PDB file of C-alpha atoms in Angstrom:
ATOM      1  CA  UNK A 290      24.652 -13.898 -32.092  1.00 87.00           C
ATOM      2  CA  UNK A 291      21.180 -13.094 -32.542  1.00 92.00           C
ATOM      3  CA  UNK A 292      19.908  -9.570 -33.071  1.00 93.00           C
ATOM      4  CA  UNK A 293      16.337  -9.215 -31.413  1.00 92.00           C
ATOM      5  CA  UNK A 294      14.324  -6.175 -32.695  1.00 91.00           C
ATOM      6  CA  UNK A 295      10.602  -5.555 -31.197  1.00 89.00           C
ATOM      7  CA  UNK A 296       8.063  -3.235 -33.094  1.00 89.00           C
ATOM      8  CA  UNK A 297       5.642  -2.092 -30.628  1.00 87.00           C
ATOM      9  CA  UNK A 298       2.139  -0.916 -32.203  1.00 86.00           C
ATOM     10  CA  UNK A 299       0.735   1.481 -29.671  1.00 82.00           C
ATOM     11  CA  UNK A 300      -2.924   0.708 -29.055  1.00 77.00           C
ATOM     12  CA  UNK A 301      -6.037   3.040 -28.817  1.00 79.00           C
ATOM     13  CA  UNK A 302      -6.019   4.546 -25.168  1.00 85.00           C
ATOM     14  CA  UNK A 303      -8.726   3.805 -22.665  1.00 90.00           C
ATOM     15  CA  UNK A 304     -10.421   5.980 -20.161  1.00 92.00           C
ATOM     16  CA  UNK A 305     -12.424   5.427 -17.423  1.00 93.00           C
ATOM     17  CA  UNK A 306     -16.098   5.754 -18.511  1.00 93.00           C
ATOM     18  CA  UNK A 307     -17.953   5.288 -15.237  1.00 93.00           C
ATOM     19  CA  UNK A 308     -17.376   3.636 -11.666  1.00 95.00           C
ATOM     20  CA  UNK A 309     -19.814   1.698 -10.123  1.00 95.00           C
ATOM     21  CA  UNK A 310     -20.692  -0.097  -6.729  1.00 96.00           C
ATOM     22  CA  UNK A 311     -22.451  -3.556  -6.385  1.00 95.00           C
ATOM     23  CA  UNK A 312     -23.381  -5.970  -3.333  1.00 92.00           C
ATOM     24  CA  UNK A 313     -23.269  -2.681  -0.690  1.00 91.00           C
ATOM     25  CA  UNK A 314     -25.789  -2.434   2.287  1.00 91.00           C
ATOM     26  CA  UNK A 315     -25.214  -0.048   4.394  1.00 90.00           C
ATOM     27  CA  UNK A 316     -21.893   1.861   3.187  1.00 90.00           C
ATOM     28  CA  UNK A 317     -22.830   5.196   1.516  1.00 89.00           C
ATOM     29  CA  UNK A 318     -22.179   5.438  -2.377  1.00 90.00           C
ATOM     30  CA  UNK A 319     -20.426   9.010  -1.892  1.00 89.00           C
ATOM     31  CA  UNK A 320     -18.322   7.375   0.633  1.00 88.00           C
ATOM     32  CA  UNK A 321     -17.292   4.372  -1.499  1.00 91.00           C
ATOM     33  CA  UNK A 322     -16.286   6.998  -4.526  1.00 92.00           C
ATOM     34  CA  UNK A 323     -14.132   8.721  -2.376  1.00 89.00           C
ATOM     35  CA  UNK A 324     -12.282   5.995  -1.123  1.00 89.00           C
ATOM     36  CA  UNK A 325     -11.930   4.358  -4.618  1.00 92.00           C
ATOM     37  CA  UNK A 326     -10.755   7.974  -5.913  1.00 91.00           C
ATOM     38  CA  UNK A 327     -11.341   6.866  -9.496  1.00 93.00           C
ATOM     39  CA  UNK A 328     -12.467   9.726 -11.744  1.00 92.00           C
ATOM     40  CA  UNK A 329     -14.681   9.237 -14.817  1.00 92.00           C
ATOM     41  CA  UNK A 330     -12.397  10.524 -18.082  1.00 91.00           C
ATOM     42  CA  UNK A 331      -8.982   9.533 -16.644  1.00 93.00           C
ATOM     43  CA  UNK A 332      -6.962   7.086 -18.129  1.00 92.00           C
ATOM     44  CA  UNK A 333      -7.272   3.548 -17.774  1.00 92.00           C
ATOM     45  CA  UNK A 334      -4.728   1.942 -15.934  1.00 92.00           C
ATOM     46  CA  UNK A 335      -4.665  -1.749 -14.014  1.00 91.00           C
ATOM     47  CA  UNK A 336      -2.965  -0.525 -11.053  1.00 93.00           C
ATOM     48  CA  UNK A 337      -4.932   2.355 -10.403  1.00 95.00           C
ATOM     49  CA  UNK A 338      -7.893  -0.285 -10.153  1.00 95.00           C
ATOM     50  CA  UNK A 339      -5.661  -2.682  -7.813  1.00 95.00           C
ATOM     51  CA  UNK A 340      -4.925   0.458  -5.925  1.00 94.00           C
ATOM     52  CA  UNK A 341      -8.316   1.732  -5.782  1.00 94.00           C
ATOM     53  CA  UNK A 342      -9.529  -1.742  -4.665  1.00 95.00           C
ATOM     54  CA  UNK A 343      -6.725  -2.226  -1.950  1.00 92.00           C
ATOM     55  CA  UNK A 344      -7.971   0.736  -0.288  1.00 89.00           C
ATOM     56  CA  UNK A 345     -11.605  -0.604  -0.167  1.00 91.00           C
ATOM     57  CA  UNK A 346     -10.430  -3.427   1.490  1.00 90.00           C
ATOM     58  CA  UNK A 347      -8.339  -1.852   3.659  1.00 86.00           C
ATOM     59  CA  UNK A 348     -11.966   0.219   4.936  1.00 86.00           C
ATOM     60  CA  UNK A 349     -12.307  -3.310   7.319  1.00 86.00           C
ATOM     61  CA  UNK A 350     -15.897  -3.367   6.052  1.00 90.00           C
ATOM     62  CA  UNK A 351     -15.442  -5.591   3.396  1.00 93.00           C
ATOM     63  CA  UNK A 352     -14.514  -9.233   3.470  1.00 93.00           C
ATOM     64  CA  UNK A 353     -14.272  -9.350  -0.030  1.00 95.00           C
ATOM     65  CA  UNK A 354     -13.922  -6.948  -3.144  1.00 95.00           C
ATOM     66  CA  UNK A 355     -13.232  -7.723  -6.819  1.00 95.00           C
ATOM     67  CA  UNK A 356     -13.661  -5.619  -9.632  1.00 95.00           C
ATOM     68  CA  UNK A 357     -14.715  -6.330 -13.261  1.00 95.00           C
ATOM     69  CA  UNK A 358     -13.914  -4.286 -16.466  1.00 94.00           C
ATOM     70  CA  UNK A 359     -16.402  -4.094 -19.282  1.00 94.00           C
ATOM     71  CA  UNK A 360     -14.371  -2.571 -22.274  1.00 91.00           C
ATOM     72  CA  UNK A 361     -16.600  -0.490 -24.467  1.00 90.00           C
ATOM     73  CA  UNK A 362     -15.537  -0.029 -28.520  1.00 87.00           C
ATOM     74  CA  UNK A 363     -15.519   3.982 -28.574  1.00 89.00           C
ATOM     75  CA  UNK A 364     -12.297   3.468 -25.482  1.00 87.00           C
ATOM     76  CA  UNK A 365     -14.457   3.656 -22.884  1.00 92.00           C
ATOM     77  CA  UNK A 366     -14.183   1.260 -19.816  1.00 94.00           C
ATOM     78  CA  UNK A 367     -16.713   1.076 -17.499  1.00 95.00           C
ATOM     79  CA  UNK A 368     -15.449  -0.389 -13.902  1.00 96.00           C
ATOM     80  CA  UNK A 369     -17.434  -2.156 -11.062  1.00 96.00           C
ATOM     81  CA  UNK A 370     -16.290  -3.458  -7.690  1.00 96.00           C
ATOM     82  CA  UNK A 371     -18.362  -5.918  -6.380  1.00 96.00           C
ATOM     83  CA  UNK A 372     -18.240  -5.498  -3.275  1.00 95.00           C
ATOM     84  CA  UNK A 373     -19.323  -7.947   0.450  1.00 95.00           C
ATOM     85  CA  UNK A 374     -20.072  -6.071   3.566  1.00 93.00           C
ATOM     86  CA  UNK A 375     -18.581  -7.742   6.835  1.00 93.00           C
ATOM     87  CA  UNK A 376     -21.389  -7.715   9.300  1.00 93.00           C
ATOM     88  CA  UNK A 377     -22.195  -4.501  10.786  1.00 93.00           C
ATOM     89  CA  UNK A 378     -22.910  -5.192  13.876  1.00 95.00           C
ATOM     90  CA  UNK A 379     -21.209  -7.151  17.006  1.00 95.00           C
ATOM     91  CA  UNK A 380     -22.766  -8.016  20.641  1.00 97.00           C
ATOM     92  CA  UNK A 381     -20.953  -9.441  23.514  1.00 96.00           C
ATOM     93  CA  UNK A 382     -21.809 -10.375  26.586  1.00 95.00           C
ATOM     94  CA  UNK A 383     -20.970 -12.532  29.578  1.00 95.00           C
ATOM     95  CA  UNK A 384     -21.919 -13.513  33.444  1.00 93.00           C
ATOM     96  CA  UNK A 385     -19.761 -14.267  35.997  1.00 88.00           C
ATOM     97  CA  UNK A 386     -19.989 -15.760  39.940  1.00 86.00           C
ATOM     98  CA  UNK A 387     -17.581 -15.881  42.414  1.00 82.00           C
ATOM     99  CA  UNK A 388     -17.782 -18.125  45.079  1.00 79.00           C
ATOM    100  CA  UNK A 389     -15.555 -16.407  47.120  1.00 80.00           C
ATOM    101  CA  UNK A 390     -17.095 -13.098  47.494  1.00 75.00           C
ATOM    102  CA  UNK A 391     -20.885 -14.302  46.590  1.00 78.00           C
ATOM    103  CA  UNK A 392     -20.705 -11.620  43.843  1.00 85.00           C
ATOM    104  CA  UNK A 393     -22.832 -11.820  40.028  1.00 89.00           C
ATOM    105  CA  UNK A 394     -20.542  -9.236  37.210  1.00 92.00           C
ATOM    106  CA  UNK A 395     -21.655  -8.915  33.628  1.00 95.00           C
ATOM    107  CA  UNK A 396     -20.302  -7.350  30.886  1.00 94.00           C
ATOM    108  CA  UNK A 397     -22.166  -5.983  27.774  1.00 96.00           C
ATOM    109  CA  UNK A 398     -20.417  -4.735  24.524  1.00 96.00           C
ATOM    110  CA  UNK A 399     -21.995  -3.668  20.936  1.00 97.00           C
ATOM    111  CA  UNK A 400     -20.424  -2.272  17.898  1.00 96.00           C
ATOM    112  CA  UNK A 401     -21.443  -0.855  14.881  1.00 96.00           C
ATOM    113  CA  UNK A 402     -18.491  -1.195  13.034  1.00 92.00           C
ATOM    114  CA  UNK A 403     -19.736   0.881   9.744  1.00 92.00           C
ATOM    115  CA  UNK A 404     -20.976   3.890  11.849  1.00 92.00           C
ATOM    116  CA  UNK A 405     -23.132   5.974   9.421  1.00 89.00           C
ATOM    117  CA  UNK A 406     -22.037   4.655   6.585  1.00 87.00           C
ATOM    118  CA  UNK A 407     -18.785   5.551   6.894  1.00 86.00           C
ATOM    119  CA  UNK A 408     -16.378   2.876   7.998  1.00 86.00           C
ATOM    120  CA  UNK A 409     -16.008   4.578  11.231  1.00 90.00           C
ATOM    121  CA  UNK A 410     -16.296   2.278  14.753  1.00 92.00           C
ATOM    122  CA  UNK A 411     -19.230   3.279  17.331  1.00 95.00           C
ATOM    123  CA  UNK A 412     -19.204   1.195  20.168  1.00 96.00           C
ATOM    124  CA  UNK A 413     -20.892   1.023  23.805  1.00 97.00           C
ATOM    125  CA  UNK A 414     -19.669  -1.117  26.681  1.00 96.00           C
ATOM    126  CA  UNK A 415     -21.369  -1.567  30.528  1.00 96.00           C
ATOM    127  CA  UNK A 416     -19.662  -3.038  33.302  1.00 95.00           C
ATOM    128  CA  UNK A 417     -21.861  -4.412  36.252  1.00 94.00           C
ATOM    129  CA  UNK A 418     -20.549  -5.416  39.624  1.00 91.00           C
ATOM    130  CA  UNK A 419     -22.746  -4.929  42.747  1.00 86.00           C
ATOM    131  CA  UNK A 420     -20.146  -2.217  44.059  1.00 88.00           C
ATOM    132  CA  UNK A 421     -18.270  -1.059  40.611  1.00 91.00           C
ATOM    133  CA  UNK A 422     -20.619  -0.072  37.344  1.00 94.00           C
ATOM    134  CA  UNK A 423     -18.695   1.451  34.599  1.00 96.00           C
ATOM    135  CA  UNK A 424     -20.118   2.941  30.955  1.00 96.00           C
ATOM    136  CA  UNK A 425     -18.151   3.575  28.202  1.00 96.00           C
ATOM    137  CA  UNK A 426     -19.104   5.291  24.398  1.00 97.00           C
ATOM    138  CA  UNK A 427     -16.090   4.917  21.824  1.00 96.00           C
ATOM    139  CA  UNK A 428     -15.474   5.933  18.372  1.00 94.00           C
ATOM    140  CA  UNK A 429     -12.749   5.173  15.799  1.00 91.00           C
ATOM    141  CA  UNK A 430     -13.295   7.238  12.555  1.00 89.00           C
ATOM    142  CA  UNK A 431     -10.386   5.355  10.471  1.00 80.00           C
ATOM    143  CA  UNK A 432      -8.570   7.116   7.752  1.00 73.00           C
ATOM    144  CA  UNK A 433      -9.597  10.588   8.365  1.00 70.00           C
ATOM    145  CA  UNK A 434      -9.999  12.334   4.194  1.00 62.00           C
ATOM    146  CA  UNK A 435      -8.118   9.589   2.515  1.00 62.00           C
ATOM    147  CA  UNK A 436      -5.383   9.704   5.011  1.00 69.00           C
ATOM    148  CA  UNK A 437      -4.302   6.870   7.150  1.00 74.00           C
ATOM    149  CA  UNK A 438      -4.501   9.048  10.408  1.00 81.00           C
ATOM    150  CA  UNK A 439      -7.431   8.423  12.731  1.00 86.00           C
ATOM    151  CA  UNK A 440      -9.330  10.157  15.393  1.00 89.00           C
ATOM    152  CA  UNK A 441      -9.933   7.627  18.371  1.00 91.00           C
ATOM    153  CA  UNK A 442     -12.760   9.098  21.124  1.00 93.00           C
ATOM    154  CA  UNK A 443     -13.977   7.113  24.180  1.00 93.00           C
ATOM    155  CA  UNK A 444     -16.395   8.773  27.443  1.00 96.00           C
ATOM    156  CA  UNK A 445     -16.712   7.022  30.246  1.00 96.00           C
ATOM    157  CA  UNK A 446     -18.906   7.150  33.532  1.00 97.00           C
ATOM    158  CA  UNK A 447     -18.089   5.498  36.877  1.00 96.00           C
ATOM    159  CA  UNK A 448     -19.539   4.618  40.259  1.00 95.00           C
ATOM    160  CA  UNK A 449     -17.744   2.600  42.884  1.00 94.00           C
ATOM    161  CA  UNK A 450     -18.833   1.800  46.262  1.00 92.00           C
ATOM    162  CA  UNK A 451     -16.470   0.622  49.350  1.00 89.00           C
ATOM    163  CA  UNK A 452     -17.722   0.839  52.952  1.00 87.00           C
ATOM    164  CA  UNK A 453     -20.466   3.053  52.314  1.00 85.00           C
ATOM    165  CA  UNK A 454     -18.305   5.555  50.116  1.00 93.00           C
ATOM    166  CA  UNK A 455     -19.330   6.665  46.738  1.00 93.00           C
ATOM    167  CA  UNK A 456     -17.095   7.821  43.982  1.00 94.00           C
ATOM    168  CA  UNK A 457     -18.179   9.014  40.638  1.00 94.00           C
ATOM    169  CA  UNK A 458     -15.970   9.591  38.055  1.00 95.00           C
ATOM    170  CA  UNK A 459     -16.037  10.791  34.619  1.00 96.00           C
ATOM    171  CA  UNK A 460     -13.290  10.535  32.142  1.00 95.00           C
ATOM    172  CA  UNK A 461     -12.192  11.230  28.433  1.00 94.00           C
ATOM    173  CA  UNK A 462      -9.734  10.557  25.370  1.00 92.00           C
ATOM    174  CA  UNK A 463      -9.224  11.919  22.417  1.00 91.00           C
ATOM    175  CA  UNK A 464      -6.352  11.324  20.127  1.00 90.00           C
ATOM    176  CA  UNK A 465      -4.935  11.382  16.351  1.00 87.00           C
ATOM    177  CA  UNK A 466      -3.765   7.423  15.748  1.00 83.00           C
ATOM    178  CA  UNK A 467      -1.806   6.212  12.519  1.00 80.00           C
ATOM    179  CA  UNK A 468       0.114   2.755  12.280  1.00 68.00           C
ATOM    180  CA  UNK A 469       3.656   3.095  12.222  1.00 59.00           C
ATOM    181  CA  UNK A 470       4.242   1.681   8.447  1.00 50.00           C
ATOM    182  CA  UNK A 471       2.057   4.734   6.896  1.00 45.00           C
ATOM    183  CA  UNK A 472       4.682   7.011   8.535  1.00 46.00           C
ATOM    184  CA  UNK A 473       7.600   5.784   7.160  1.00 45.00           C
ATOM    185  CA  UNK A 474       5.890   5.703   3.914  1.00 45.00           C
ATOM    186  CA  UNK A 475       5.051   9.446   4.461  1.00 46.00           C
ATOM    187  CA  UNK A 476       8.028  10.470   5.387  1.00 42.00           C
TER     188      UNK A 476
END
């Protein structure tokens, strides 16, 4: 039989001295700090740094999030998140011609995927046919107050013309949404 004995000497504790961000273009620093959730003075833990990195990536605003930790001789660590933001704006369009009814239709879709620098999506969509025109605005807030719950809203106006009759309609919706996986974790 062999007896194994471990002796562990505890090293000095390390505290977070500062949290910084580099590479952001449109996202507000206060938004980054809130999402990361790290505070100067708290104990440095690799797991907490990785959780912060994952939260930043999960906003959907970044295609890459990496961290660098610079440890100082005084027992502190400076944590820097290096970010690569995805393209903020997206525009899509299309035109279609139908020979059977001799009609053209078009669609234009514009989205700001980091509205106000807060990882929200604001979009506008227009659909056009000679007898049917639709305009829509939509908003998705992403996680509210650090939760998995988001607010999704849209407003739409439509004009439909058939056999000389004009029908104008307006509609909108407001809902709270969350991912099922997040619900399971909470309950």
